PDB file of C-alpha atoms in Angstrom:
ATOM      1  CA  UNK A  23      -5.099  -2.700  61.997  1.00  0.00           C
ATOM      2  CA  UNK A  24      -3.893  -6.285  61.937  1.00  0.00           C
ATOM      3  CA  UNK A  25      -6.629  -8.497  60.328  1.00  0.00           C
ATOM      4  CA  UNK A  26      -7.342 -11.982  61.603  1.00  0.00           C
ATOM      5  CA  UNK A  27      -5.155 -14.602  59.894  1.00  0.00           C
ATOM      6  CA  UNK A  28      -3.877 -17.882  59.812  1.00  0.00           C
ATOM      7  CA  UNK A  29      -0.253 -18.999  58.680  1.00  0.00           C
ATOM      8  CA  UNK A  30       0.129 -22.681  57.634  1.00  0.00           C
ATOM      9  CA  UNK A  31       2.492 -24.793  56.105  1.00  0.00           C
ATOM     10  CA  UNK A  32       6.402 -25.901  55.908  1.00  0.00           C
ATOM     11  CA  UNK A  33       8.413 -23.395  58.123  1.00  0.00           C
ATOM     12  CA  UNK A  34      11.044 -23.336  55.414  1.00  0.00           C
ATOM     13  CA  UNK A  35       8.637 -22.662  52.639  1.00  0.00           C
ATOM     14  CA  UNK A  36       8.234 -19.181  51.009  1.00  0.00           C
ATOM     15  CA  UNK A  37       5.235 -17.160  52.418  1.00  0.00           C
ATOM     16  CA  UNK A  38       2.394 -17.069  49.936  1.00  0.00           C
ATOM     17  CA  UNK A  39      -0.142 -14.376  51.009  1.00  0.00           C
ATOM     18  CA  UNK A  40      -3.717 -15.047  49.838  1.00  0.00           C
ATOM     19  CA  UNK A  41      -6.017 -11.936  49.471  1.00  0.00           C
ATOM     20  CA  UNK A  42      -9.694 -12.782  49.508  1.00  0.00           C
ATOM     21  CA  UNK A  43     -13.058 -11.487  47.321  1.00  0.00           C
ATOM     22  CA  UNK A  44     -15.397  -8.584  48.491  1.00  0.00           C
ATOM     23  CA  UNK A  45     -17.852 -10.476  50.590  1.00  0.00           C
ATOM     24  CA  UNK A  46     -15.454 -13.808  51.297  1.00  0.00           C
ATOM     25  CA  UNK A  47     -13.283 -15.020  54.027  1.00  0.00           C
ATOM     26  CA  UNK A  48     -10.400 -17.419  54.432  1.00  0.00           C
ATOM     27  CA  UNK A  49     -12.672 -19.985  53.451  1.00  0.00           C
ATOM     28  CA  UNK A  50     -12.284 -18.815  49.779  1.00  0.00           C
ATOM     29  CA  UNK A  51      -8.668 -20.986  49.720  1.00  0.00           C
ATOM     30  CA  UNK A  52     -10.201 -24.056  51.641  1.00  0.00           C
ATOM     31  CA  UNK A  53      -9.591 -26.459  48.483  1.00  0.00           C
ATOM     32  CA  UNK A  54      -5.848 -25.143  47.915  1.00  0.00           C
ATOM     33  CA  UNK A  55      -3.038 -27.298  49.190  1.00  0.00           C
ATOM     34  CA  UNK A  56       0.042 -25.270  47.780  1.00  0.00           C
ATOM     35  CA  UNK A  57       3.595 -26.241  48.597  1.00  0.00           C
ATOM     36  CA  UNK A  58       4.206 -22.708  50.320  1.00  0.00           C
ATOM     37  CA  UNK A  59       3.458 -21.131  53.639  1.00  0.00           C
ATOM     38  CA  UNK A  60       0.314 -19.771  53.076  1.00  0.00           C
ATOM     39  CA  UNK A  61      -0.964 -17.016  54.700  1.00  0.00           C
ATOM     40  CA  UNK A  62      -4.630 -16.114  54.827  1.00  0.00           C
ATOM     41  CA  UNK A  63      -6.562 -13.125  56.180  1.00  0.00           C
ATOM     42  CA  UNK A  64      -9.909 -11.773  56.457  1.00  0.00           C
ATOM     43  CA  UNK A  65     -10.570  -8.112  55.353  1.00  0.00           C
ATOM     44  CA  UNK A  66     -11.811  -5.703  57.501  1.00  0.00           C
ATOM     45  CA  UNK A  67     -15.446  -6.606  58.985  1.00  0.00           C
ATOM     46  CA  UNK A  68     -14.987 -10.086  57.414  1.00  0.00           C
ATOM     47  CA  UNK A  69     -14.977 -13.194  58.994  1.00  0.00           C
ATOM     48  CA  UNK A  70     -13.157 -12.563  62.457  1.00  0.00           C
ATOM     49  CA  UNK A  71     -11.578  -9.086  61.459  1.00  0.00           C
ATOM     50  CA  UNK A  72     -12.835  -6.160  63.190  1.00  0.00           C
ATOM     51  CA  UNK A  73     -14.644  -3.755  61.352  1.00  0.00           C
ATOM     52  CA  UNK A  74     -13.492  -0.759  60.228  1.00  0.00           C
ATOM     53  CA  UNK A  75     -13.112   2.235  57.494  1.00  0.00           C
ATOM     54  CA  UNK A  76     -12.476   0.327  54.061  1.00  0.00           C
ATOM     55  CA  UNK A  77     -10.345   1.847  51.131  1.00  0.00           C
ATOM     56  CA  UNK A  78      -8.140   0.015  48.869  1.00  0.00           C
ATOM     57  CA  UNK A  79      -5.166   2.031  50.584  1.00  0.00           C
ATOM     58  CA  UNK A  80      -6.099   0.938  53.979  1.00  0.00           C
ATOM     59  CA  UNK A  81      -6.859  -2.595  53.302  1.00  0.00           C
ATOM     60  CA  UNK A  82      -3.323  -2.787  51.685  1.00  0.00           C
ATOM     61  CA  UNK A  83      -1.592  -1.033  54.785  1.00  0.00           C
ATOM     62  CA  UNK A  84      -3.444  -3.955  56.903  1.00  0.00           C
ATOM     63  CA  UNK A  85      -1.440  -6.410  54.922  1.00  0.00           C
ATOM     64  CA  UNK A  86       1.613  -4.246  55.843  1.00  0.00           C
ATOM     65  CA  UNK A  87       0.892  -4.351  59.414  1.00  0.00           C
ATOM     66  CA  UNK A  88       0.181  -8.080  59.457  1.00  0.00           C
ATOM     67  CA  UNK A  89       4.044  -8.663  57.371  1.00  0.00           C
ATOM     68  CA  UNK A  90       5.504  -6.531  60.237  1.00  0.00           C
ATOM     69  CA  UNK A  91       3.625  -8.092  63.057  1.00  0.00           C
ATOM     70  CA  UNK A  92       5.002 -11.656  61.819  1.00  0.00           C
ATOM     71  CA  UNK A  93       8.717 -10.308  60.664  1.00  0.00           C
ATOM     72  CA  UNK A  94       8.096 -11.030  57.157  1.00  0.00           C
ATOM     73  CA  UNK A  95      10.036  -8.478  55.116  1.00  0.00           C
ATOM     74  CA  UNK A  96       8.713  -9.736  51.433  1.00  0.00           C
ATOM     75  CA  UNK A  97       6.498 -12.273  50.177  1.00  0.00           C
ATOM     76  CA  UNK A  98       4.390 -13.729  47.317  1.00  0.00           C
ATOM     77  CA  UNK A  99       1.311 -12.643  47.071  1.00  0.00           C
ATOM     78  CA  UNK A 100      -2.305 -13.805  45.346  1.00  0.00           C
ATOM     79  CA  UNK A 101      -5.602 -11.891  45.232  1.00  0.00           C
ATOM     80  CA  UNK A 102      -8.762 -12.232  43.672  1.00  0.00           C
ATOM     81  CA  UNK A 103     -10.994  -9.398  43.047  1.00  0.00           C
ATOM     82  CA  UNK A 104     -10.556  -7.217  45.733  1.00  0.00           C
ATOM     83  CA  UNK A 105      -7.866  -8.881  46.865  1.00  0.00           C
ATOM     84  CA  UNK A 106      -6.276  -8.540  43.551  1.00  0.00           C
ATOM     85  CA  UNK A 107      -6.821  -4.861  43.850  1.00  0.00           C
ATOM     86  CA  UNK A 108      -4.958  -4.817  47.163  1.00  0.00           C
ATOM     87  CA  UNK A 109      -2.245  -6.779  45.673  1.00  0.00           C
ATOM     88  CA  UNK A 110      -1.677  -4.436  43.197  1.00  0.00           C
ATOM     89  CA  UNK A 111      -1.767  -1.439  45.302  1.00  0.00           C
ATOM     90  CA  UNK A 112       1.007  -3.453  47.383  1.00  0.00           C
ATOM     91  CA  UNK A 113       2.873  -3.810  44.248  1.00  0.00           C
ATOM     92  CA  UNK A 114       2.692  -0.472  42.873  1.00  0.00           C
ATOM     93  CA  UNK A 115       3.534   1.135  46.719  1.00  0.00           C
ATOM     94  CA  UNK A 116       5.997  -0.751  48.291  1.00  0.00           C
ATOM     95  CA  UNK A 117       8.500  -3.141  48.017  1.00  0.00           C
ATOM     96  CA  UNK A 118       6.928  -5.958  50.030  1.00  0.00           C
ATOM     97  CA  UNK A 119       5.873  -8.117  47.122  1.00  0.00           C
ATOM     98  CA  UNK A 120       8.326 -10.055  45.219  1.00  0.00           C
ATOM     99  CA  UNK A 121       5.978 -12.058  42.884  1.00  0.00           C
ATOM    100  CA  UNK A 122       2.307 -11.481  42.264  1.00  0.00           C
ATOM    101  CA  UNK A 123      -0.692 -13.201  41.109  1.00  0.00           C
ATOM    102  CA  UNK A 124      -4.003 -11.263  40.044  1.00  0.00           C
ATOM    103  CA  UNK A 125      -7.327 -13.498  39.627  1.00  0.00           C
ATOM    104  CA  UNK A 126     -10.610 -12.514  38.312  1.00  0.00           C
ATOM    105  CA  UNK A 127     -10.148  -8.605  39.153  1.00  0.00           C
ATOM    106  CA  UNK A 128     -10.192  -5.339  37.563  1.00  0.00           C
ATOM    107  CA  UNK A 129      -7.885  -1.647  37.825  1.00  0.00           C
ATOM    108  CA  UNK A 130     -10.824   0.275  37.365  1.00  0.00           C
ATOM    109  CA  UNK A 131     -14.802   0.394  36.829  1.00  0.00           C
ATOM    110  CA  UNK A 132     -15.622   2.593  34.044  1.00  0.00           C
ATOM    111  CA  UNK A 133     -19.786   1.983  34.955  1.00  0.00           C
ATOM    112  CA  UNK A 134     -20.601   2.608  38.539  1.00  0.00           C
ATOM    113  CA  UNK A 135     -23.943   1.637  37.994  1.00  0.00           C
ATOM    114  CA  UNK A 136     -23.725  -2.027  39.225  1.00  0.00           C
ATOM    115  CA  UNK A 137     -22.458  -0.736  42.570  1.00  0.00           C
ATOM    116  CA  UNK A 138     -24.520   2.400  43.097  1.00  0.00           C
ATOM    117  CA  UNK A 139     -27.309   0.088  42.617  1.00  0.00           C
ATOM    118  CA  UNK A 140     -26.103  -2.680  45.034  1.00  0.00           C
ATOM    119  CA  UNK A 141     -24.824  -0.100  47.504  1.00  0.00           C
ATOM    120  CA  UNK A 142     -28.019   1.419  47.680  1.00  0.00           C
ATOM    121  CA  UNK A 143     -30.336  -1.625  48.080  1.00  0.00           C
ATOM    122  CA  UNK A 144     -28.128  -3.182  50.962  1.00  0.00           C
ATOM    123  CA  UNK A 145     -28.159   0.373  52.828  1.00  0.00           C
ATOM    124  CA  UNK A 146     -31.486   0.116  52.382  1.00  0.00           C
ATOM    125  CA  UNK A 147     -32.722  -3.155  53.228  1.00  0.00           C
ATOM    126  CA  UNK A 148     -29.846  -5.396  54.626  1.00  0.00           C
ATOM    127  CA  UNK A 149     -27.633  -7.872  52.676  1.00  0.00           C
ATOM    128  CA  UNK A 150     -30.304 -10.570  52.509  1.00  0.00           C
ATOM    129  CA  UNK A 151     -32.090  -8.981  49.434  1.00  0.00           C
ATOM    130  CA  UNK A 152     -29.080  -8.452  47.662  1.00  0.00           C
ATOM    131  CA  UNK A 153     -27.116 -12.044  48.333  1.00  0.00           C
ATOM    132  CA  UNK A 154     -28.925 -14.286  45.412  1.00  0.00           C
ATOM    133  CA  UNK A 155     -27.735 -11.476  42.825  1.00  0.00           C
ATOM    134  CA  UNK A 156     -24.381 -11.467  44.111  1.00  0.00           C
ATOM    135  CA  UNK A 157     -23.518 -15.049  44.362  1.00  0.00           C
ATOM    136  CA  UNK A 158     -24.935 -15.687  41.242  1.00  0.00           C
ATOM    137  CA  UNK A 159     -22.051 -13.895  39.829  1.00  0.00           C
ATOM    138  CA  UNK A 160     -19.454 -15.765  41.680  1.00  0.00           C
ATOM    139  CA  UNK A 161     -20.433 -19.242  40.542  1.00  0.00           C
ATOM    140  CA  UNK A 162     -21.405 -20.665  36.914  1.00  0.00           C
ATOM    141  CA  UNK A 163     -25.179 -21.923  37.027  1.00  0.00           C
ATOM    142  CA  UNK A 164     -24.085 -25.632  37.260  1.00  0.00           C
ATOM    143  CA  UNK A 165     -22.042 -25.393  40.482  1.00  0.00           C
ATOM    144  CA  UNK A 166     -22.559 -27.351  43.384  1.00  0.00           C
ATOM    145  CA  UNK A 167     -25.466 -26.041  45.147  1.00  0.00           C
ATOM    146  CA  UNK A 168     -24.016 -26.926  48.493  1.00  0.00           C
ATOM    147  CA  UNK A 169     -20.775 -24.987  48.018  1.00  0.00           C
ATOM    148  CA  UNK A 170     -23.199 -21.884  46.819  1.00  0.00           C
ATOM    149  CA  UNK A 171     -25.206 -22.100  49.625  1.00  0.00           C
ATOM    150  CA  UNK A 172     -22.365 -21.971  52.203  1.00  0.00           C
ATOM    151  CA  UNK A 173     -20.708 -18.849  50.317  1.00  0.00           C
ATOM    152  CA  UNK A 174     -24.080 -17.296  50.661  1.00  0.00           C
ATOM    153  CA  UNK A 175     -24.135 -17.697  54.458  1.00  0.00           C
ATOM    154  CA  UNK A 176     -20.597 -16.759  54.838  1.00  0.00           C
ATOM    155  CA  UNK A 177     -21.405 -13.350  52.778  1.00  0.00           C
ATOM    156  CA  UNK A 178     -24.674 -12.836  55.156  1.00  0.00           C
ATOM    157  CA  UNK A 179     -22.106 -12.724  58.369  1.00  0.00           C
ATOM    158  CA  UNK A 180     -20.232  -9.943  56.823  1.00  0.00           C
ATOM    159  CA  UNK A 181     -20.646  -6.645  58.716  1.00  0.00           C
ATOM    160  CA  UNK A 182     -22.475  -4.496  56.549  1.00  0.00           C
ATOM    161  CA  UNK A 183     -20.787  -1.021  57.157  1.00  0.00           C
ATOM    162  CA  UNK A 184     -17.916  -2.760  56.311  1.00  0.00           C
ATOM    163  CA  UNK A 185     -18.722  -4.299  52.990  1.00  0.00           C
ATOM    164  CA  UNK A 186     -20.352  -1.237  51.939  1.00  0.00           C
ATOM    165  CA  UNK A 187     -17.267   0.636  52.449  1.00  0.00           C
ATOM    166  CA  UNK A 188     -15.490  -1.836  50.376  1.00  0.00           C
ATOM    167  CA  UNK A 189     -17.809  -1.769  47.785  1.00  0.00           C
ATOM    168  CA  UNK A 190     -17.428   2.047  47.354  1.00  0.00           C
ATOM    169  CA  UNK A 191     -13.770   1.711  47.734  1.00  0.00           C
ATOM    170  CA  UNK A 192     -14.352  -0.553  44.406  1.00  0.00           C
ATOM    171  CA  UNK A 193     -16.449   1.865  42.762  1.00  0.00           C
ATOM    172  CA  UNK A 194     -13.947   4.633  43.283  1.00  0.00           C
ATOM    173  CA  UNK A 195     -10.721   3.025  42.897  1.00  0.00           C
ATOM    174  CA  UNK A 196      -8.648   3.761  39.552  1.00  0.00           C
ATOM    175  CA  UNK A 197      -5.477   1.878  39.588  1.00  0.00           C
ATOM    176  CA  UNK A 198      -4.670   2.302  36.061  1.00  0.00           C
ATOM    177  CA  UNK A 199      -1.742   4.656  36.681  1.00  0.00           C
ATOM    178  CA  UNK A 200      -0.265   2.445  39.395  1.00  0.00           C
ATOM    179  CA  UNK A 201       0.082  -0.823  36.731  1.00  0.00           C
ATOM    180  CA  UNK A 202       3.041   0.895  35.164  1.00  0.00           C
ATOM    181  CA  UNK A 203       4.582   0.890  38.758  1.00  0.00           C
ATOM    182  CA  UNK A 204       4.261  -2.625  39.241  1.00  0.00           C
ATOM    183  CA  UNK A 205       7.732  -4.259  38.204  1.00  0.00           C
ATOM    184  CA  UNK A 206       7.539  -7.630  39.473  1.00  0.00           C
ATOM    185  CA  UNK A 207       6.796 -10.922  37.946  1.00  0.00           C
ATOM    186  CA  UNK A 208       3.098 -11.416  37.693  1.00  0.00           C
ATOM    187  CA  UNK A 209       0.655 -13.887  36.622  1.00  0.00           C
ATOM    188  CA  UNK A 210      -2.986 -12.811  36.005  1.00  0.00           C
ATOM    189  CA  UNK A 211      -5.892 -15.231  35.400  1.00  0.00           C
ATOM    190  CA  UNK A 212      -9.219 -14.799  34.203  1.00  0.00           C
ATOM    191  CA  UNK A 213     -12.325 -17.013  33.903  1.00  0.00           C
ATOM    192  CA  UNK A 214     -14.228 -17.333  30.588  1.00  0.00           C
ATOM    193  CA  UNK A 215     -17.730 -16.995  32.202  1.00  0.00           C
ATOM    194  CA  UNK A 216     -16.756 -14.207  34.653  1.00  0.00           C
ATOM    195  CA  UNK A 217     -19.443 -11.445  34.316  1.00  0.00           C
ATOM    196  CA  UNK A 218     -18.003  -9.163  37.502  1.00  0.00           C
ATOM    197  CA  UNK A 219     -14.512  -8.893  35.807  1.00  0.00           C
ATOM    198  CA  UNK A 220     -14.624 -10.216  32.125  1.00  0.00           C
ATOM    199  CA  UNK A 221     -11.892 -11.642  30.329  1.00  0.00           C
ATOM    200  CA  UNK A 222     -11.346  -8.238  28.870  1.00  0.00           C
ATOM    201  CA  UNK A 223     -11.349  -6.129  31.745  1.00  0.00           C
ATOM    202  CA  UNK A 224      -8.469  -8.736  33.127  1.00  0.00           C
ATOM    203  CA  UNK A 225      -6.698  -8.653  29.859  1.00  0.00           C
ATOM    204  CA  UNK A 226      -6.276  -4.974  30.316  1.00  0.00           C
ATOM    205  CA  UNK A 227      -4.171  -5.610  33.463  1.00  0.00           C
ATOM    206  CA  UNK A 228      -1.781  -8.299  31.852  1.00  0.00           C
ATOM    207  CA  UNK A 229      -1.373  -5.482  28.715  1.00  0.00           C
ATOM    208  CA  UNK A 230      -0.036  -3.043  31.073  1.00  0.00           C
ATOM    209  CA  UNK A 231       2.331  -4.848  33.135  1.00  0.00           C
ATOM    210  CA  UNK A 232       5.958  -5.153  32.146  1.00  0.00           C
ATOM    211  CA  UNK A 233       6.342  -8.574  33.364  1.00  0.00           C
ATOM    212  CA  UNK A 234       3.208 -10.762  33.159  1.00  0.00           C
ATOM    213  CA  UNK A 235       1.652 -13.828  31.771  1.00  0.00           C
ATOM    214  CA  UNK A 236      -2.028 -13.938  31.034  1.00  0.00           C
ATOM    215  CA  UNK A 237      -4.468 -17.302  31.483  1.00  0.00           C
ATOM    216  CA  UNK A 238      -8.132 -17.897  30.851  1.00  0.00           C
ATOM    217  CA  UNK A 239      -9.844 -20.232  32.798  1.00  0.00           C
ATOM    218  CA  UNK A 240     -12.808 -21.819  31.150  1.00  0.00           C
ATOM    219  CA  UNK A 241     -15.499 -23.900  33.099  1.00  0.00           C
ATOM    220  CA  UNK A 242     -15.763 -20.979  36.096  1.00  0.00           C
ATOM    221  CA  UNK A 243     -17.330 -17.589  36.784  1.00  0.00           C
ATOM    222  CA  UNK A 244     -15.936 -14.989  39.471  1.00  0.00           C
ATOM    223  CA  UNK A 245     -14.774 -17.411  42.157  1.00  0.00           C
ATOM    224  CA  UNK A 246     -12.767 -19.189  39.822  1.00  0.00           C
ATOM    225  CA  UNK A 247     -10.744 -20.367  42.728  1.00  0.00           C
ATOM    226  CA  UNK A 248     -13.481 -22.268  43.992  1.00  0.00           C
ATOM    227  CA  UNK A 249     -14.823 -23.658  40.847  1.00  0.00           C
ATOM    228  CA  UNK A 250     -11.244 -24.681  39.237  1.00  0.00           C
ATOM    229  CA  UNK A 251      -8.832 -24.736  42.495  1.00  0.00           C
ATOM    230  CA  UNK A 252      -6.815 -27.372  40.882  1.00  0.00           C
ATOM    231  CA  UNK A 253      -6.296 -25.691  37.515  1.00  0.00           C
ATOM    232  CA  UNK A 254      -5.420 -22.315  39.355  1.00  0.00           C
ATOM    233  CA  UNK A 255      -3.058 -24.337  41.804  1.00  0.00           C
ATOM    234  CA  UNK A 256      -0.982 -25.639  38.742  1.00  0.00           C
ATOM    235  CA  UNK A 257      -0.838 -22.321  37.533  1.00  0.00           C
ATOM    236  CA  UNK A 258       0.029 -20.683  40.946  1.00  0.00           C
ATOM    237  CA  UNK A 259       2.695 -23.248  41.429  1.00  0.00           C
ATOM    238  CA  UNK A 260       4.504 -22.991  38.234  1.00  0.00           C
ATOM    239  CA  UNK A 261       4.654 -19.187  38.657  1.00  0.00           C
ATOM    240  CA  UNK A 262       5.724 -19.146  42.454  1.00  0.00           C
ATOM    241  CA  UNK A 263       7.685 -22.270  42.299  1.00  0.00           C
ATOM    242  CA  UNK A 264       9.798 -21.505  39.333  1.00  0.00           C
ATOM    243  CA  UNK A 265      11.949 -18.883  41.437  1.00  0.00           C
TER     244      UNK A 265
END
């Protein structure tokens, strides 16, 4: 399945694919201005992409289909949360990623309770009753109410069965063995106030990779690319630009 996507930037610049967090769309990257050809895409049932069965492998294969569709052999890849999980799978199982960035993500969730509770609530009552709790984990309490409201509205537009499928995929995934297969240069970024993927969880990824650097961004929560876009842009520009 080829997802909805946009490709912007200089024709002769390297292509950087940007993978979104669960419940977000290409709007996640609206504050980014990086000197690359930026390929943004929506996961299944998110934004303008068609709904469909969701697993980490299926979402990753959507990216492969997208790259084939655009005639792109190898690309840089940066993913947040679910987008980072997709990036790990791609880097471990394909040769399409030449450099990787993983932001506020996890390779495994030992405690499934939060996911079970969220999935049960949404399946029974829909997205609205869960939205405030989800968004509260995305941003620090003092962050812009207008931006928070915008992302909450985007969340409520996501196809609920697709959201649940992605949530179940995250709950059930275990990418720990795949980390040893990733041999491309990787930058790993955590956020100090992220309660969804705390710094220790993110640090585990960096520790297991053969070629990685770890950064911890201070004043941000799970969607650190929204709260601290300039800081993360500098890290990404340094990582992908020094090739």
